[in-house]
Each structure stands twice: as C-alpha cells, then as structure tokens.
PDB file of C-alpha atoms in Angstrom:
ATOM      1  CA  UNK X  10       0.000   0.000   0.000  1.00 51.00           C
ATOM      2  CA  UNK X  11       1.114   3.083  -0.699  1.00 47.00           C
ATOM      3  CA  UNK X  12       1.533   5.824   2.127  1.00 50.00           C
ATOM      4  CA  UNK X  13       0.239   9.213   1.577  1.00 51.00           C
ATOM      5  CA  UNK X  14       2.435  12.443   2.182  1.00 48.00           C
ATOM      6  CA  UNK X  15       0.637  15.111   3.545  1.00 50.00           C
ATOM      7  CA  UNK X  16       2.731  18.597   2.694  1.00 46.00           C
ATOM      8  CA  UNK X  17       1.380  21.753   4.351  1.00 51.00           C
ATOM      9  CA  UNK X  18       2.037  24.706   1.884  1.00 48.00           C
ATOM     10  CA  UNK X  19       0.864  27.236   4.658  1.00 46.00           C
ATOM     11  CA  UNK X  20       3.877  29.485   5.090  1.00 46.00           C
ATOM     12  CA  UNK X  21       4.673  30.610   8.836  1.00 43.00           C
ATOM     13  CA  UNK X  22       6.860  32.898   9.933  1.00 46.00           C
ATOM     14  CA  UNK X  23       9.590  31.542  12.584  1.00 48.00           C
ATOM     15  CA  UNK X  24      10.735  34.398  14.859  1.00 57.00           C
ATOM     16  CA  UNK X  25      14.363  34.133  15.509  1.00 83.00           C
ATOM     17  CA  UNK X  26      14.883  36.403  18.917  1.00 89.00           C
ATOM     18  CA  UNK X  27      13.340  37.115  22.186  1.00 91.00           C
ATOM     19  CA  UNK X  28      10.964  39.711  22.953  1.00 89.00           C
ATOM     20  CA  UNK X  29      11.604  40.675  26.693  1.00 90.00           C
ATOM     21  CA  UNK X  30       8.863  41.070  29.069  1.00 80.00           C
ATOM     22  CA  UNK X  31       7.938  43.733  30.837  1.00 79.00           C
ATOM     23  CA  UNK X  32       8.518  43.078  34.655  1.00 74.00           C
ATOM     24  CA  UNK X  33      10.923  39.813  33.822  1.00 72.00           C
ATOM     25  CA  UNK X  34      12.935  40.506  37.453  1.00 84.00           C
ATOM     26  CA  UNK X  35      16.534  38.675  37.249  1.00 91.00           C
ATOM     27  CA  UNK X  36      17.233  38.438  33.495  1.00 93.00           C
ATOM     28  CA  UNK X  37      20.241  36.935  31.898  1.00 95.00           C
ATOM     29  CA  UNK X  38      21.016  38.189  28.142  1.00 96.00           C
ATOM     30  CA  UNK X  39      23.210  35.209  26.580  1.00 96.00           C
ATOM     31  CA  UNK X  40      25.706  34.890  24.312  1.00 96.00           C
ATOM     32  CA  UNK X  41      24.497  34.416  20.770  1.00 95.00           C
ATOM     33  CA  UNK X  42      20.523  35.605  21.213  1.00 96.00           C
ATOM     34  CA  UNK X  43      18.846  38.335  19.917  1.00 96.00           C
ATOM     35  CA  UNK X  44      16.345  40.420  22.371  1.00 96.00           C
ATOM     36  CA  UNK X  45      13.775  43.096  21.525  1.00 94.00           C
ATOM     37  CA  UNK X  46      12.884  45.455  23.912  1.00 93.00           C
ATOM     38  CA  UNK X  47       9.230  46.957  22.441  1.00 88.00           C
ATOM     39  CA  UNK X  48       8.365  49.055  25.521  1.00 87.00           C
ATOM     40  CA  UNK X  49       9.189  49.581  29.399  1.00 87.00           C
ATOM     41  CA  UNK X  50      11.215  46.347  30.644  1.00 90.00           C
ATOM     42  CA  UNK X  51      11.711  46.295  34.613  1.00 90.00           C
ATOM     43  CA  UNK X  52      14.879  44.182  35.796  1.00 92.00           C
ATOM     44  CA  UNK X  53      16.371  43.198  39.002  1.00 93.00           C
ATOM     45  CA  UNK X  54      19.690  41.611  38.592  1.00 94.00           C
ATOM     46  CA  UNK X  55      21.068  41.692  35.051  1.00 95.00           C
ATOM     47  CA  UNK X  56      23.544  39.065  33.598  1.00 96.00           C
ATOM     48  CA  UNK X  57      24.871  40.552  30.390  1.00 97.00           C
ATOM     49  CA  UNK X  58      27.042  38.340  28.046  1.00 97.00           C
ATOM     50  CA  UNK X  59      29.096  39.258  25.234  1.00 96.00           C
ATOM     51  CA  UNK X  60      27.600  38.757  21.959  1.00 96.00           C
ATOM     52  CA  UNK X  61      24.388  39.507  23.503  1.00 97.00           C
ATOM     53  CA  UNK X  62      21.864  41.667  20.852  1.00 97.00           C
ATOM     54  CA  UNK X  63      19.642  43.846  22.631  1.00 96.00           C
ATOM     55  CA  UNK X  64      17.416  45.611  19.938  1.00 96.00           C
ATOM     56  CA  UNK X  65      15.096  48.369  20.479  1.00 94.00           C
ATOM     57  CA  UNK X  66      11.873  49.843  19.022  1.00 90.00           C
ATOM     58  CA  UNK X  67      11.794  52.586  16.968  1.00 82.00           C
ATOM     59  CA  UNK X  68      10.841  55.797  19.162  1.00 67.00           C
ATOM     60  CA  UNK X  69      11.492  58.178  16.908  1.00 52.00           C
ATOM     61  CA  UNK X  70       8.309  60.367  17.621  1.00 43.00           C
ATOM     62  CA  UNK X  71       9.612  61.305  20.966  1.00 45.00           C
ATOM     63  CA  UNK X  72      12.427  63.988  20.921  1.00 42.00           C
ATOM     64  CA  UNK X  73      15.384  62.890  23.509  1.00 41.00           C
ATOM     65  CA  UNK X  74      13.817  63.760  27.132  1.00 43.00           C
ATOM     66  CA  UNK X  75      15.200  67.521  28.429  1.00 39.00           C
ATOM     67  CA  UNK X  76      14.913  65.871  31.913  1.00 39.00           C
ATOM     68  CA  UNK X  77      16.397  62.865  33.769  1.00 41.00           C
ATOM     69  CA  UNK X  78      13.330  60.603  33.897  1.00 45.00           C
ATOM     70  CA  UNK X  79      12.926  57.814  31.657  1.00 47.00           C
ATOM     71  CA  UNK X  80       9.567  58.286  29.111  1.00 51.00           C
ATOM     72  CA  UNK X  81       7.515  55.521  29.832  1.00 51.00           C
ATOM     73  CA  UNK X  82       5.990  55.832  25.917  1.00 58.00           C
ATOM     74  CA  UNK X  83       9.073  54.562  24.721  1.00 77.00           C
ATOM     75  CA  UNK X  84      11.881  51.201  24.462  1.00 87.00           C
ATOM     76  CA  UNK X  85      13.948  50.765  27.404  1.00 89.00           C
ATOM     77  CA  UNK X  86      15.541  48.860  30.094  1.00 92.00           C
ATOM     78  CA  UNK X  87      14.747  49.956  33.664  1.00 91.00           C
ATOM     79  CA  UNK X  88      18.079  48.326  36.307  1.00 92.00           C
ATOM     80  CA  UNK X  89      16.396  48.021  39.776  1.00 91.00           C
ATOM     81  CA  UNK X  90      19.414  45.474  41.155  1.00 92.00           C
ATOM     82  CA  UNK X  91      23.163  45.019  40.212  1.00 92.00           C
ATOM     83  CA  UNK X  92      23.998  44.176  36.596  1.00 94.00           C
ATOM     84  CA  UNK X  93      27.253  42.135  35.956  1.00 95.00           C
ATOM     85  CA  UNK X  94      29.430  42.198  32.499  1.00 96.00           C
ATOM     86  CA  UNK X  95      30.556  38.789  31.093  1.00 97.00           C
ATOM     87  CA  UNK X  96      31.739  40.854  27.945  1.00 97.00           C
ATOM     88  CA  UNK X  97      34.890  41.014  26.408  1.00 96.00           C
ATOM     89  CA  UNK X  98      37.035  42.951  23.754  1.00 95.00           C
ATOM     90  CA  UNK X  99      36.138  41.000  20.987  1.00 96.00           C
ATOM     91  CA  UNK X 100      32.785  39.538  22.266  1.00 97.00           C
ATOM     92  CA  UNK X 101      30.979  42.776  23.370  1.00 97.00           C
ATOM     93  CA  UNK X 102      27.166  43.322  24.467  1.00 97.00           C
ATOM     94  CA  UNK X 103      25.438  45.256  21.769  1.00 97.00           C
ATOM     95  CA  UNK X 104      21.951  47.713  22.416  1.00 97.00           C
ATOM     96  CA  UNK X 105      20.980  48.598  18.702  1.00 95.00           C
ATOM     97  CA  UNK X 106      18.286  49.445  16.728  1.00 94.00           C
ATOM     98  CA  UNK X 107      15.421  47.333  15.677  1.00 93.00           C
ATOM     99  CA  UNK X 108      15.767  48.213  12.512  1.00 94.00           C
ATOM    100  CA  UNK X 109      19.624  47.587  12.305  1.00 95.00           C
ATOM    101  CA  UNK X 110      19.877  43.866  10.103  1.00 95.00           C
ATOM    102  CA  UNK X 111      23.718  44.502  10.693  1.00 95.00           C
ATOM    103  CA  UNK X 112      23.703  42.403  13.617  1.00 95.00           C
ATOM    104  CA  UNK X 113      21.792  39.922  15.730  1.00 94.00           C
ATOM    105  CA  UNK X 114      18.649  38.439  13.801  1.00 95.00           C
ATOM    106  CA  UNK X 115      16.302  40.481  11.870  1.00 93.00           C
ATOM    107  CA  UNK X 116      13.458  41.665  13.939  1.00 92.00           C
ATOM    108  CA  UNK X 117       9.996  41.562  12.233  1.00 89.00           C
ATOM    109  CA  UNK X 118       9.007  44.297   9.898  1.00 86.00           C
ATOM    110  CA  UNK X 119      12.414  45.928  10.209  1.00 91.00           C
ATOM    111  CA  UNK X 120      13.106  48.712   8.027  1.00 91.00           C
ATOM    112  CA  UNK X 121      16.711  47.893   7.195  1.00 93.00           C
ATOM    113  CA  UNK X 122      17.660  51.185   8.250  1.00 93.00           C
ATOM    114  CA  UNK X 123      17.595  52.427  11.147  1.00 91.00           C
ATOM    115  CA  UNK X 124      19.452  56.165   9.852  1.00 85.00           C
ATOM    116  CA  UNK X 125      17.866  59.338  11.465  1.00 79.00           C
ATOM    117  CA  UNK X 126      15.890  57.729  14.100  1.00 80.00           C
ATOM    118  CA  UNK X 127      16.343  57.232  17.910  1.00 79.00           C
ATOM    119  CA  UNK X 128      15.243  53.492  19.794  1.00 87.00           C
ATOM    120  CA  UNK X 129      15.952  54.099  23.499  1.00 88.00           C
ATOM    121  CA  UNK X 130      14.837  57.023  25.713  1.00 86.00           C
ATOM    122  CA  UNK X 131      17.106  55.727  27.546  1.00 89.00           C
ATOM    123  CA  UNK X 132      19.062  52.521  26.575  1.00 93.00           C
ATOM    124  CA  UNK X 133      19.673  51.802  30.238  1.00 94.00           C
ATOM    125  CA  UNK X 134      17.796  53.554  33.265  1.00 92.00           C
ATOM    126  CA  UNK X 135      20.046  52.422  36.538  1.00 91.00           C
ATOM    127  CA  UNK X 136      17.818  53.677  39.833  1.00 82.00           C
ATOM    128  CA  UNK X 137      21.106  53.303  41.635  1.00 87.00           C
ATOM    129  CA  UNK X 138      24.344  53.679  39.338  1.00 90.00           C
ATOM    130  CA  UNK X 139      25.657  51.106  37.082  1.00 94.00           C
ATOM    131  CA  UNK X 140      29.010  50.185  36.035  1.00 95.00           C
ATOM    132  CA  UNK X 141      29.632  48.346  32.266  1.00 96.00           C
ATOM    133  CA  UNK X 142      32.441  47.283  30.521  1.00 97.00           C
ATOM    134  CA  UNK X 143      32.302  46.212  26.487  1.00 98.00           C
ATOM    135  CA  UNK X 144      29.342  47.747  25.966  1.00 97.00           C
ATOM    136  CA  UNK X 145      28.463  49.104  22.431  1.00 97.00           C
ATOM    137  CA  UNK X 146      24.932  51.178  21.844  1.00 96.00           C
ATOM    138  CA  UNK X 147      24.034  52.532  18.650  1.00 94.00           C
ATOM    139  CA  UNK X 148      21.021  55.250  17.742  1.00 92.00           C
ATOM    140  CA  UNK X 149      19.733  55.229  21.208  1.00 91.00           C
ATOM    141  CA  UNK X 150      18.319  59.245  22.155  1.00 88.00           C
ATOM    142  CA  UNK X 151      20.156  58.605  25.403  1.00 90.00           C
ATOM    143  CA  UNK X 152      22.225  55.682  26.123  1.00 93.00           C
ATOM    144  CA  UNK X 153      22.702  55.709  30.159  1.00 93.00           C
ATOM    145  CA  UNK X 154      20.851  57.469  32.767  1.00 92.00           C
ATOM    146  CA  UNK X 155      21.386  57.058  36.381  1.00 90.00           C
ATOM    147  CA  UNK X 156      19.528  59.328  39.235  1.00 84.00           C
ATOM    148  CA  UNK X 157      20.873  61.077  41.892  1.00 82.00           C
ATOM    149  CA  UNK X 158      23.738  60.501  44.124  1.00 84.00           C
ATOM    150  CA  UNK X 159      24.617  57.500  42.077  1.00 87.00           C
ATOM    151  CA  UNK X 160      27.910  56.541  40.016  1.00 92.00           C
ATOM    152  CA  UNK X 161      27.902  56.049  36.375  1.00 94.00           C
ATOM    153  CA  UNK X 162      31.125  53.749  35.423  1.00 96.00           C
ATOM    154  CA  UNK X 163      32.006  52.876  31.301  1.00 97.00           C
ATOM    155  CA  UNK X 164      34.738  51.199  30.346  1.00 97.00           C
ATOM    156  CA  UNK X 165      35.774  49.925  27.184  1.00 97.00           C
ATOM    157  CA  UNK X 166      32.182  51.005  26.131  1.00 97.00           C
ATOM    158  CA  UNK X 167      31.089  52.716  22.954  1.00 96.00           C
ATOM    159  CA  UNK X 168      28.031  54.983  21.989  1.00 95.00           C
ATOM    160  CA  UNK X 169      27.466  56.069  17.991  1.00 93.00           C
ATOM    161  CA  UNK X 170      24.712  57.475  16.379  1.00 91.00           C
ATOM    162  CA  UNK X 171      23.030  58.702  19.548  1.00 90.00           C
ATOM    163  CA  UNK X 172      21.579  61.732  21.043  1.00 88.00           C
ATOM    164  CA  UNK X 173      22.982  61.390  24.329  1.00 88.00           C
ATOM    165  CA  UNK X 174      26.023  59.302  26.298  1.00 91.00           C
ATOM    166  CA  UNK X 175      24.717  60.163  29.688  1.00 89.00           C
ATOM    167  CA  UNK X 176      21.666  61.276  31.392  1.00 88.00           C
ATOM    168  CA  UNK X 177      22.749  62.364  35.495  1.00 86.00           C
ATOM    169  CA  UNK X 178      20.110  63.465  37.800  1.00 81.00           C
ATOM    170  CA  UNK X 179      16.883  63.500  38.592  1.00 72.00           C
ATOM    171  CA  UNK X 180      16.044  67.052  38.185  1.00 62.00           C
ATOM    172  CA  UNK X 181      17.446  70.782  38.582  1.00 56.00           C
ATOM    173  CA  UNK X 182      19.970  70.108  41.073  1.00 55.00           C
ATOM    174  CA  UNK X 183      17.908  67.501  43.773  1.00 63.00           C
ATOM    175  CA  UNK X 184      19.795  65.214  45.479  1.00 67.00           C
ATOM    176  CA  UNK X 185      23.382  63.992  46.146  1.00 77.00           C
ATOM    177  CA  UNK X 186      26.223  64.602  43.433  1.00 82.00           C
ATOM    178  CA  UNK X 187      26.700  62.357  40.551  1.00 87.00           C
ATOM    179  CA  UNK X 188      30.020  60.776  39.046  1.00 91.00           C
ATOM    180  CA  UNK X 189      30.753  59.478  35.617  1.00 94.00           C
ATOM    181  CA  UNK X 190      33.846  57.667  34.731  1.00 97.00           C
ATOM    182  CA  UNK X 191      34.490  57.115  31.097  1.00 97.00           C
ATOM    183  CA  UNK X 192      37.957  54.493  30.390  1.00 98.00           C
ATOM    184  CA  UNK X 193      38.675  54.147  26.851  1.00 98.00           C
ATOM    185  CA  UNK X 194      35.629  55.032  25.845  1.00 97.00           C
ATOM    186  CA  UNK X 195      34.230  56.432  22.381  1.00 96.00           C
ATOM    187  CA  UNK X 196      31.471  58.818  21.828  1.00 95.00           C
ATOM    188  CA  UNK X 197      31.057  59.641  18.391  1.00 91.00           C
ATOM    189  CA  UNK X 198      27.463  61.604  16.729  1.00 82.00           C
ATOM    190  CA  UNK X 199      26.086  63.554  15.240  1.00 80.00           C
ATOM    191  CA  UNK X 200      24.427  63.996  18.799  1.00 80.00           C
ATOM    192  CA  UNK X 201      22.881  66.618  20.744  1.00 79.00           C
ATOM    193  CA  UNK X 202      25.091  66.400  24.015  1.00 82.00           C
ATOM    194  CA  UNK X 203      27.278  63.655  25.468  1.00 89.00           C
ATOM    195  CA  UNK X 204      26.535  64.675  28.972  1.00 87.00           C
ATOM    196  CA  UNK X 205      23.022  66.171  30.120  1.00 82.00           C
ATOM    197  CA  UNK X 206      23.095  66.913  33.882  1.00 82.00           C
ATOM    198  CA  UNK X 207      20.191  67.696  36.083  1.00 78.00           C
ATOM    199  CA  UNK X 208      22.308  66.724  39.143  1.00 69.00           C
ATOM    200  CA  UNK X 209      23.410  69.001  42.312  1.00 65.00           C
ATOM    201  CA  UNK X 210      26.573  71.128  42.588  1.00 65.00           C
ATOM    202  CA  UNK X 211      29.653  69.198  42.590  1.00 78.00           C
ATOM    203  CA  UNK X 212      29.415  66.258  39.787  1.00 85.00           C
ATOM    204  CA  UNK X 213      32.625  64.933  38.307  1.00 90.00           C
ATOM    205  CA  UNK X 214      33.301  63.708  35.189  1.00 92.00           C
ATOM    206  CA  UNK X 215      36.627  61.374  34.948  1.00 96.00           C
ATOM    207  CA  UNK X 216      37.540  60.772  31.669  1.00 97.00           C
ATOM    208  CA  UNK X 217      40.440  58.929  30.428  1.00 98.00           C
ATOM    209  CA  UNK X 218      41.713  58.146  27.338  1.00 98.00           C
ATOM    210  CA  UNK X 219      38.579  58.500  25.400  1.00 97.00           C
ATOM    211  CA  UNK X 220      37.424  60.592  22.833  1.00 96.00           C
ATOM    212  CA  UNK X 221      34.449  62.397  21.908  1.00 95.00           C
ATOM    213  CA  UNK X 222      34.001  63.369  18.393  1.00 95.00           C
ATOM    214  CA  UNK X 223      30.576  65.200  16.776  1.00 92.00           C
ATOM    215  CA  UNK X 224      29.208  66.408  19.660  1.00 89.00           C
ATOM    216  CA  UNK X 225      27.012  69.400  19.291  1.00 87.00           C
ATOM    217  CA  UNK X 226      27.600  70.250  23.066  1.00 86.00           C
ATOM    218  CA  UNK X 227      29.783  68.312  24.969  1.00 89.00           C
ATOM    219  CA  UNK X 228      28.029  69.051  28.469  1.00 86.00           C
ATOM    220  CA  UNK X 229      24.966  70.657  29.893  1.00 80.00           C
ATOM    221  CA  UNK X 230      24.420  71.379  33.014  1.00 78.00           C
ATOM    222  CA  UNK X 231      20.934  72.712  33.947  1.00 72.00           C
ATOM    223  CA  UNK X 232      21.000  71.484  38.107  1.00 61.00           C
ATOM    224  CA  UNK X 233      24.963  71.876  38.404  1.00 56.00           C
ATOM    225  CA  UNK X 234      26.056  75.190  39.425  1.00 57.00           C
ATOM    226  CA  UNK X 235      29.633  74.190  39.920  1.00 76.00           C
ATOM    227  CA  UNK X 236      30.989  70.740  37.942  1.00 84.00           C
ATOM    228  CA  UNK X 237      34.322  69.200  38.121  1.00 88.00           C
ATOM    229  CA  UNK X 238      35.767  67.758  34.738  1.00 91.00           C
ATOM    230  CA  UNK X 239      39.521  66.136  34.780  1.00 94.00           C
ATOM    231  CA  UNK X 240      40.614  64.728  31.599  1.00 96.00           C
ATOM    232  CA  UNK X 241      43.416  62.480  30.489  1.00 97.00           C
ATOM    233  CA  UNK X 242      44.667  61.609  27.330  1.00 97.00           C
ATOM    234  CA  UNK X 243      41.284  62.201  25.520  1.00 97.00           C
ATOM    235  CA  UNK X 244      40.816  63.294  22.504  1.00 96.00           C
ATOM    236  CA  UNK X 245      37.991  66.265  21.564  1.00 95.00           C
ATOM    237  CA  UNK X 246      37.018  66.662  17.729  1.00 94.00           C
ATOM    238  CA  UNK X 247      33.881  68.637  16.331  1.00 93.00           C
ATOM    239  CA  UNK X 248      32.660  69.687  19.679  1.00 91.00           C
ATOM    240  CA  UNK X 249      30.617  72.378  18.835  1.00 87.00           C
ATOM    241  CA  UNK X 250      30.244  74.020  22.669  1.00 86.00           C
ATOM    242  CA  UNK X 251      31.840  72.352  25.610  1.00 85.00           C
ATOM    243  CA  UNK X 252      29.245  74.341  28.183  1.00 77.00           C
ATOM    244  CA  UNK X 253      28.527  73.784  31.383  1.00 67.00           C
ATOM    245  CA  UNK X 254      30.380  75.424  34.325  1.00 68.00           C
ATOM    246  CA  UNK X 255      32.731  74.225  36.406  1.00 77.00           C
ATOM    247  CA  UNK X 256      36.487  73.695  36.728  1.00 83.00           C
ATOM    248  CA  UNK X 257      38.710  71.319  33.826  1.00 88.00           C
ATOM    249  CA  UNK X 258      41.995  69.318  34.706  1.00 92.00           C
ATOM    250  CA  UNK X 259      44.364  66.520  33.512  1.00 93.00           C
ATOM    251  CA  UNK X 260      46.413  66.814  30.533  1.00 94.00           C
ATOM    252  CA  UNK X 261      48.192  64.984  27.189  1.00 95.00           C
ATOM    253  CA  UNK X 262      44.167  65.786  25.675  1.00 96.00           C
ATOM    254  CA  UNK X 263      43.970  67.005  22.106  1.00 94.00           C
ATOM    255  CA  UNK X 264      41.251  69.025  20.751  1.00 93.00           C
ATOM    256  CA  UNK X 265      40.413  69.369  16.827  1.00 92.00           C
ATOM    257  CA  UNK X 266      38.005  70.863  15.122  1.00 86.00           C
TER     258      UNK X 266
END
C-alpha cells in the first residue's frame, strides 16, 4: 500500500529572537541571542554576556527627554538590582536598533535602516548607578541614565549614532552629586550632548583616554552650578560648545576641530 504524504504549503513565519517582558525581574542576556525590547522592561539583577543583541523599538516620535526621567511611551531597560558584564574585547554586548539587520537576527518588519531615528529614551535607566564594561549602543536618544547621588562607570564602552552618552540626575539640582567615569571610551554623533546633567553642585566627570568626536555640546548642566571635569589623554574633535560650568583638569588631551 502506498503511504500518503501530507505537505502543508501554509507558510509561517519563525521568529528568531526574544521579545523581553515587561517586569521579567533577574534576566540573563546570553551569548548568541537576539532580544527586543518593544516598551518599558523592569529588571532586578542583570547578567549581560558578550555577543548579547539587545534591539530596540523605533521611538522616533519622541524627541530625547530635556529631563532625567525615563519616558515611559518609549523602548527601554529599567536596572532596579546590580547588573554584571561577562563581555569582552572582541565579544561585546550590543543595544541597537530594531531596525539595524547589521547584527543579531532580523526583527519583524524591520526597516533595514535604522538612519535618522532614535530606539531608546534611555538605553539603560540604573535607579542606583551602574558600572559596564564592552558595551556598544548605537542610535539610542540617550544611552545611560542614572539618578541622583549614584555613580555612572564605562569602560571599554562605545556609543554612535546617539543623542545622548549620559543622562545624570533627577532634576534641577535635587539630590546627592553624581560621578561618571568614562575608560577608553568612544562617543562619536552627530548627537545633541554627550553629557546632560540635572544633578546638584559638585558632579565629576573622569575621563580617560577616550574621545568624543561630533558632539554638538559636549556638556549641559541645567541642576549643576559648579561641575568638576579632569581629563586624560582624551581626545575632543567637532565639539561644537563644551558648556557647562565648572572647573577642567588633567592633561596629554587634544582638541580638533
């Protein structure tokens, strides 16, 4: 007797990444998978491996936020615990664009290109400081914000395409200062500011051997009435305003324009 084949010509669609949840708690982004962050995502304690994709939703109706809140109509990760970096050099953690195909899987109706838009508002919202290491985010309005009193800490990390590196504050000069710490790190537009602080007199900025290139203003400052910025072996091209008040140190920087 002959056996009969049944073929199904109904075409499906097979969905090659994860979309995150909204309140996950702990969440571990592996090695190798592709996540998509559509709206709000509350975590706890973050494991973040290298050659993790982390892909955002297009949010390009919202303008980057003029105050340090996170805008709850848009893509992004909210850190409520401690996040810990199993990246490396040449295996980093990547936040991109959900319609960037250059990495990760393709996330459904991409546009292949994610030019002139923004996907995170912010990237990464840490309620209590953060520190990351081989980190790369790309066309995110703001990549990092952390409130007040807190530490911001990137190292080996780079931002492109973006409106903002850092967010500090919560607002107009509330609360205790804020310090970010950039170690060979790259900041490269066309962007609106690398640093946007609504924190309290007496913020630092510690940057070291990084460079910042395409900035339209490097820093400002609308709670700070008195920052601190020491730099070391940075580099400073196309800054358009460095703003901001305050006091600069360090030395061996180079600025080109």
């Amino acid at each position: 007797r002959l056996s009969k084949l049944d073929l199904d010509k109904t075409r499906a669609l097979v969905l090659d990444y994860v979309t995150v949840p909204g309140m996950p708690g702990d969440f571990n982004f592996q090695s190798g998978t592709t996540y998509y962050v559509s709206g709000m995502c509350d975590l706890v304690n973050v494991t973040l491996q290298g050659g993790a994709v982390i892909k955002y939703a297009n949010v390009n109706s919202c303008q980057p936020m003029q105050i340090g809140a996170q805008n709850y109509g848009t893509a992004y990760l909210i850190l409520e615990g401690t996040l810990t970096c199993q990246t490396t050099a040449a295996n980093p953690a990547i936040f991109t664009a959900a319609d960037d195909d250059t990495v990760g899987e393709q996330i459904y109706n991409s546009t292949h290109d994610p030019s002139g838009n923004y996907y995170a508002t912010p990237a990464i919202y840490a309620h209590y400081g953060v520190s990351l290491t081989n980190v790369c985010i790309r066309y995110a309005a703001q990549a990092f914000y952390v409130g007040a009193g807190c530490n911001l800490s990137l190292t080996d990390t780079q931002v492109t395409d973006s409106g903002h590196m850092a967010v500090l504050g919560t607002g107009y000069g509330y609360g205790g200062p804020v310090t970010l710490t950039c170690n060979n790190c790259l900041f490269s537009g066309p962007s609106d500011w690398a640093i946007l602080d609504y924190g309290t007199a007496g913020d630092t900025y510690n940057l070291n051997n990084s460079t910042f290139d395409n900035v339209y203003n490097f820093l400002q400052a609308y709670g700070s009435s008195y920052n601190s910025t020491y730099a070391v072996n940075c580099i400073f091209a196309n800054i358009g305003d460095f703003g901001g008040y305050g006091s600069w140190d360090g030395g061996n920087n180079g600025f080109y324009n």
